Short mmCIF file of C-alpha atoms in Angstrom, two decimals:
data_model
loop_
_atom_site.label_atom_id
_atom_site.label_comp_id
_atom_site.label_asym_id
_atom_site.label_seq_id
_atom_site.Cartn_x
_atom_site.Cartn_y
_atom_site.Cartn_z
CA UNK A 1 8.30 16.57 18.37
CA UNK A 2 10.31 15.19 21.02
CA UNK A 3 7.76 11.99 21.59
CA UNK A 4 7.82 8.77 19.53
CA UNK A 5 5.81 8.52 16.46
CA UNK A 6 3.35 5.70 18.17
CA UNK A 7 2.58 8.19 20.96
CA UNK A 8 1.84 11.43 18.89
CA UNK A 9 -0.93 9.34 16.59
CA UNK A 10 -2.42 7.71 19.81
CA UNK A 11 -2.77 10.99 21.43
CA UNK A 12 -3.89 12.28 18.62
CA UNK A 13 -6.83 9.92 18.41
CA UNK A 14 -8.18 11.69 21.15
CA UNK A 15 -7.61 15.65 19.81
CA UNK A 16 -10.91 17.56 18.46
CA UNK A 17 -8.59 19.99 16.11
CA UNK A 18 -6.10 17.59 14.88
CA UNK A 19 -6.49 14.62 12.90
CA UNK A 20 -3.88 10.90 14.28
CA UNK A 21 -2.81 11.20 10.30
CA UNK A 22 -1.19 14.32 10.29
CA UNK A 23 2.78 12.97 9.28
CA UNK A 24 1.52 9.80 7.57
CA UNK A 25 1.72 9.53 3.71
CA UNK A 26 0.73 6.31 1.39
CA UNK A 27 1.80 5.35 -1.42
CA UNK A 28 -0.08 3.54 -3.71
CA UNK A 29 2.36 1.27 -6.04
CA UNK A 30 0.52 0.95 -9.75
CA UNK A 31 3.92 1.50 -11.68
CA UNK A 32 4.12 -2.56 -12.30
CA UNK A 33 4.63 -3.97 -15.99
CA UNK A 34 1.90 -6.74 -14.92
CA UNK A 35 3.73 -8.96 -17.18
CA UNK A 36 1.85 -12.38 -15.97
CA UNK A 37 -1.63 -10.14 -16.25
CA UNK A 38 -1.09 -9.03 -19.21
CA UNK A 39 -2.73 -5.81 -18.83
CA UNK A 40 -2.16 -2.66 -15.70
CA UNK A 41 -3.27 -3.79 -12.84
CA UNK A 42 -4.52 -0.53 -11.73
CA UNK A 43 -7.34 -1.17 -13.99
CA UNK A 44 -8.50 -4.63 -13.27
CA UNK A 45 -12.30 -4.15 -11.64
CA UNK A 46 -12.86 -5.01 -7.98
CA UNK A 47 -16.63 -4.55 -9.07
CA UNK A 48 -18.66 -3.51 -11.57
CA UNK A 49 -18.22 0.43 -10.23
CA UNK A 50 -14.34 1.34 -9.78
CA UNK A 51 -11.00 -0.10 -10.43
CA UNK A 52 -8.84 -1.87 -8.32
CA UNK A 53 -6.66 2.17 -8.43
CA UNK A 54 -9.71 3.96 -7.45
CA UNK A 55 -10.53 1.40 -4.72
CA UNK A 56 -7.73 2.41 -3.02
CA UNK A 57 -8.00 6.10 -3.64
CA UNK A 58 -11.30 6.29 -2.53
CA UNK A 59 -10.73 4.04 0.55
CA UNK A 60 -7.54 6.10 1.71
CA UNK A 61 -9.03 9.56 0.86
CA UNK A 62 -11.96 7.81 3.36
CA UNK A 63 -9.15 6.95 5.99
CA UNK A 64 -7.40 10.11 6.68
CA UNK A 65 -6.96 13.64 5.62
CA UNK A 66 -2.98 13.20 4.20
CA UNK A 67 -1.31 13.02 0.78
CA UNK A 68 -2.16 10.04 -1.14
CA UNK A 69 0.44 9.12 -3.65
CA UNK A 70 0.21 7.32 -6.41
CA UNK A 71 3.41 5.99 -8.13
CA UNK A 72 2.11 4.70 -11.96
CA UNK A 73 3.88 3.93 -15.66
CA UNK A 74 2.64 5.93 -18.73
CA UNK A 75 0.45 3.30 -19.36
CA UNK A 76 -1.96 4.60 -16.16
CA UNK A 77 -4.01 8.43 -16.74
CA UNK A 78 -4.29 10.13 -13.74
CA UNK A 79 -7.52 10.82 -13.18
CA UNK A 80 -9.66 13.18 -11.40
CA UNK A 81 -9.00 13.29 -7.63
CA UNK A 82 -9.12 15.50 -4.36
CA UNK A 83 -6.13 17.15 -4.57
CA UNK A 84 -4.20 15.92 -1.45
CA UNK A 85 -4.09 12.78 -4.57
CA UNK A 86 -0.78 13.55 -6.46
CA UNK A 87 0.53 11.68 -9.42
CA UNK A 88 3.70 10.23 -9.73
CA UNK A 89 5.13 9.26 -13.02
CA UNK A 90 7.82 6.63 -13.17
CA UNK A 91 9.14 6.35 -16.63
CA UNK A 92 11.64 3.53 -15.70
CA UNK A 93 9.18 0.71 -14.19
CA UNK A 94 11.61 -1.69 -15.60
CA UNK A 95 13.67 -0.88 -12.83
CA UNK A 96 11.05 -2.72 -10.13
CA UNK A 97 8.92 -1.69 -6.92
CA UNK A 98 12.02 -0.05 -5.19
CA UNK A 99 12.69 1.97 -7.55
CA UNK A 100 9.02 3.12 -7.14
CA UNK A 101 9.41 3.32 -3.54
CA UNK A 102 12.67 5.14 -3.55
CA UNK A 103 10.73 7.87 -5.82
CA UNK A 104 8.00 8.75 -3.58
CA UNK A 105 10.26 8.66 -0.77
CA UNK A 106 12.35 11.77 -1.99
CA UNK A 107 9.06 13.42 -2.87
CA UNK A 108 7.95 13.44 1.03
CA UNK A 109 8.46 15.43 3.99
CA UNK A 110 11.30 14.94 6.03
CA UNK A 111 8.79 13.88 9.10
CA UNK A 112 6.39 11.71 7.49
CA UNK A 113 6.25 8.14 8.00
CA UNK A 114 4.26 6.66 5.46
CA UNK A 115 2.10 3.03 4.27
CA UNK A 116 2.92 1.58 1.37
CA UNK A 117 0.46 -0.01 -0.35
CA UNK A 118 0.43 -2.42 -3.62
CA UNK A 119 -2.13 -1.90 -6.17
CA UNK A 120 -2.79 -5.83 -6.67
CA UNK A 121 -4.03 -5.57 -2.92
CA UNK A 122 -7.46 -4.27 -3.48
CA UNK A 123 -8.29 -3.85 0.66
CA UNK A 124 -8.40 -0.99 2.52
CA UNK A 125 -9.61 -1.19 6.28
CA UNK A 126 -9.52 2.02 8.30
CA UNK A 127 -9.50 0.01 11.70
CA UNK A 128 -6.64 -1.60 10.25
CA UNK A 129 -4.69 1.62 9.84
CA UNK A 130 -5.19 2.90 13.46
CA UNK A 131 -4.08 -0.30 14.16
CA UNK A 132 -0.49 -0.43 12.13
CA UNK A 133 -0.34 3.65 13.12
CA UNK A 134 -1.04 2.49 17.23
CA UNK A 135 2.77 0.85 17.23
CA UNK A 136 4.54 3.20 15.26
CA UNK A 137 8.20 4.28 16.30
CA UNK A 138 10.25 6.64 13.80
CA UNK A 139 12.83 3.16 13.54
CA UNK A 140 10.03 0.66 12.99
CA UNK A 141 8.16 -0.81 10.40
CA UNK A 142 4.58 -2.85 11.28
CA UNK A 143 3.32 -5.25 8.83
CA UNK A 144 -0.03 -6.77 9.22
CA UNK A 145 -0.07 -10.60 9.46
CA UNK A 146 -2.53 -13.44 9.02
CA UNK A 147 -2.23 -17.04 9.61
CA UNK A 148 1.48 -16.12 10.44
CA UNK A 149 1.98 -14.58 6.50
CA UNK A 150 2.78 -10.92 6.27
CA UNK A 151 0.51 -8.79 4.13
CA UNK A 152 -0.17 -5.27 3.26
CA UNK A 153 -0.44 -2.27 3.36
CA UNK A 154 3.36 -2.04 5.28
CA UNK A 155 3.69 1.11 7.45
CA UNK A 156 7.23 2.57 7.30
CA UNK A 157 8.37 5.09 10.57
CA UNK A 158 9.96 8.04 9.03
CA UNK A 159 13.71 7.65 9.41
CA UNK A 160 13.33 4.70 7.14
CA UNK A 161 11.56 6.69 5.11
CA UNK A 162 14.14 8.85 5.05
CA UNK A 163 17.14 6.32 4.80
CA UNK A 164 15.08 5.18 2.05
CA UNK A 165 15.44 8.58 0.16
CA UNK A 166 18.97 9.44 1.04
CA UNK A 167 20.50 6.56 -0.22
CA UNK A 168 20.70 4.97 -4.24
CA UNK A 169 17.77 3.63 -5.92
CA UNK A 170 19.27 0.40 -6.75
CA UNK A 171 18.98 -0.55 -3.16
CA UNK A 172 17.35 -4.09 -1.72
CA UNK A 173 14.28 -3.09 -0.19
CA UNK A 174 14.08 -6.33 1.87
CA UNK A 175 18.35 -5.94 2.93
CA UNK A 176 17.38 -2.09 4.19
CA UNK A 177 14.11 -3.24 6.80
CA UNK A 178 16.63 -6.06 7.90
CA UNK A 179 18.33 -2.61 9.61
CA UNK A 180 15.08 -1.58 11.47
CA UNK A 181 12.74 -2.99 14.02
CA UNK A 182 10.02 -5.19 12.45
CA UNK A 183 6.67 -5.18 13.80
CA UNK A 184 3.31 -7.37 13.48
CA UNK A 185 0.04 -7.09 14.00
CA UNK A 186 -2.11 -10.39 13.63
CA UNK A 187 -5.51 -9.30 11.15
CA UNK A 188 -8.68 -11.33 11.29
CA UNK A 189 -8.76 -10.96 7.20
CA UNK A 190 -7.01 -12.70 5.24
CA UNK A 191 -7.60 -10.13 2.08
CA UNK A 192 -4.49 -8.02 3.21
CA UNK A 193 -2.56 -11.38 1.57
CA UNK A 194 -4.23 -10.55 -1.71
CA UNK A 195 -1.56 -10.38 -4.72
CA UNK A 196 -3.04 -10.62 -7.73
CA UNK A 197 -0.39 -11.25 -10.41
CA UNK A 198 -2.40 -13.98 -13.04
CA UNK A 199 -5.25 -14.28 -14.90
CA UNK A 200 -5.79 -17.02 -12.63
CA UNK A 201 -5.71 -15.09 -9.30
CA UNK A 202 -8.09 -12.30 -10.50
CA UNK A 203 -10.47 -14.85 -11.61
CA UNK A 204 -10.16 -16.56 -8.11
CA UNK A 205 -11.09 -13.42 -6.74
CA UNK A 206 -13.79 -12.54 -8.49
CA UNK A 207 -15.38 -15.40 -7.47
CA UNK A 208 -14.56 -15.41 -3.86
CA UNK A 209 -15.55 -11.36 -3.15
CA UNK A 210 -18.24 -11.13 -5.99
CA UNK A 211 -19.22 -14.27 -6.54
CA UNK A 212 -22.18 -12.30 -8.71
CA UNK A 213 -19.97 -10.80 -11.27
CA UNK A 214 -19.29 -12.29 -14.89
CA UNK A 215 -16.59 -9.91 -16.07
CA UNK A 216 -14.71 -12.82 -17.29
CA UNK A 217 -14.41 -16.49 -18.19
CA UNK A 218 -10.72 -17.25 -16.68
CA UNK A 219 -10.58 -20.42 -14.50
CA UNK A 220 -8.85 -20.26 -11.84
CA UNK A 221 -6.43 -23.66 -10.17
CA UNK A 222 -4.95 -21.81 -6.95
CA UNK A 223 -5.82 -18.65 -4.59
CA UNK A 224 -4.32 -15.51 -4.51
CA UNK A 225 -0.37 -15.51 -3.34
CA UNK A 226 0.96 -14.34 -0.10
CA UNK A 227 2.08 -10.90 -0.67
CA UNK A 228 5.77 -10.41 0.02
CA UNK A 229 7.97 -7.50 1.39
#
């Protein structure tokens, strides 16, 4: 297509046969040791129903009709899923979240941009999504902000998608978006700075989101972190 990313997906939003999601990808990032947790992440509850993992799957498979793609250790099952889900396996987690980004990456089409998405971050909006998708460009990235901190998911346009996968896997993640145009868009909630690394921060949300819940006896001193690129 000879038209920007940003333009297809907004015309799109108005097209009865084709859906604004059509070169978008996410990736959901559950390959972390969760050191500081002490357990996956991708299983901590956000209720009493589904794991913070199938949160997200649910909620994406709910946002648009694309590949979902879920980057986990040996220590996550896959589980039963549409299959526009696909499974992942990184067997070298040690190696951090680029290495898990740099993975999916290869595995995508040449002309999909794609949202990356942490599994600590249990929030999915789909309003949000058209938003982030609204100012795409193939060289930008969007990030959605609030109180001036950058949170998550991240959308990436596809030719860093694409640097991403051409190049080594040892690469800075933060050093390659420095090469591309950064985007924000300011979000009324401040769950997309959830990052839920402790004990401490689960707890904390727990109590904030479902304040009903006793699934555990943790106290809690601070809030959740900012999430970071």
């Amino acid at each position: 297509m000879e038209d920007s990313e940003g333009q297809y997906f907004q015309s799109s939003f108005n097209s009865a046969d084709r859906s604004p999601f059509e070169q978008l990808s996410v990736i959901i990032l559950a390959a972390g040791e969760s050191k500081r947790m002490g357990m996956p992440k991708a299983t901590l509850m956000v209720d009493t129903q589904e794991s913070f993992l199938e949160y997200l799957i649910k909620g994406y498979l709910q946002t648009s009709d694309n590949e979902v793609v879920v980057v986990h250790s040996s220590s996550i099952e896959p589980s039963a899923f549409p299959s526009r889900v696909r499974w992942l396996l990184n067997n070298e987690p040690k190696k951090g979240r680029f290495y898990s980004i740099w993975l999916a990456a290869k595995s995508l089409s040449k002309d999909s941009a794609c949202l990356i998405h942490n599994v600590d971050n249990p929030y999915v909006d789909k309003k949000l999504i058209y938003k982030l998708v609204s100012l795409l460009t193939p060289e930008s990235y969007i990030v959605p902000t609030f109180g001036g901190k950058g949170g998550h998911p991240v959308l990436l346009g596809r030719k860093i998608v694409n640097y991403i996968a051409d190049h080594p896997e040892g690469m800075d993640f933060r050093e390659i978006l420095k090469s591309f145009e950064r985007k924000e868009i300011a979000w009324k909630d401040s769950r997309i700075l959830l990052n839920i690394n402790t004990k401490e921060e689960y707890s904390h949300f727990q109590e904030k989101y479902y304040p009903g819940l006793k699934t555990n006896n943790y106290e809690h001193k601070d809030g959740p972190s900012e999430t970071k690129l």
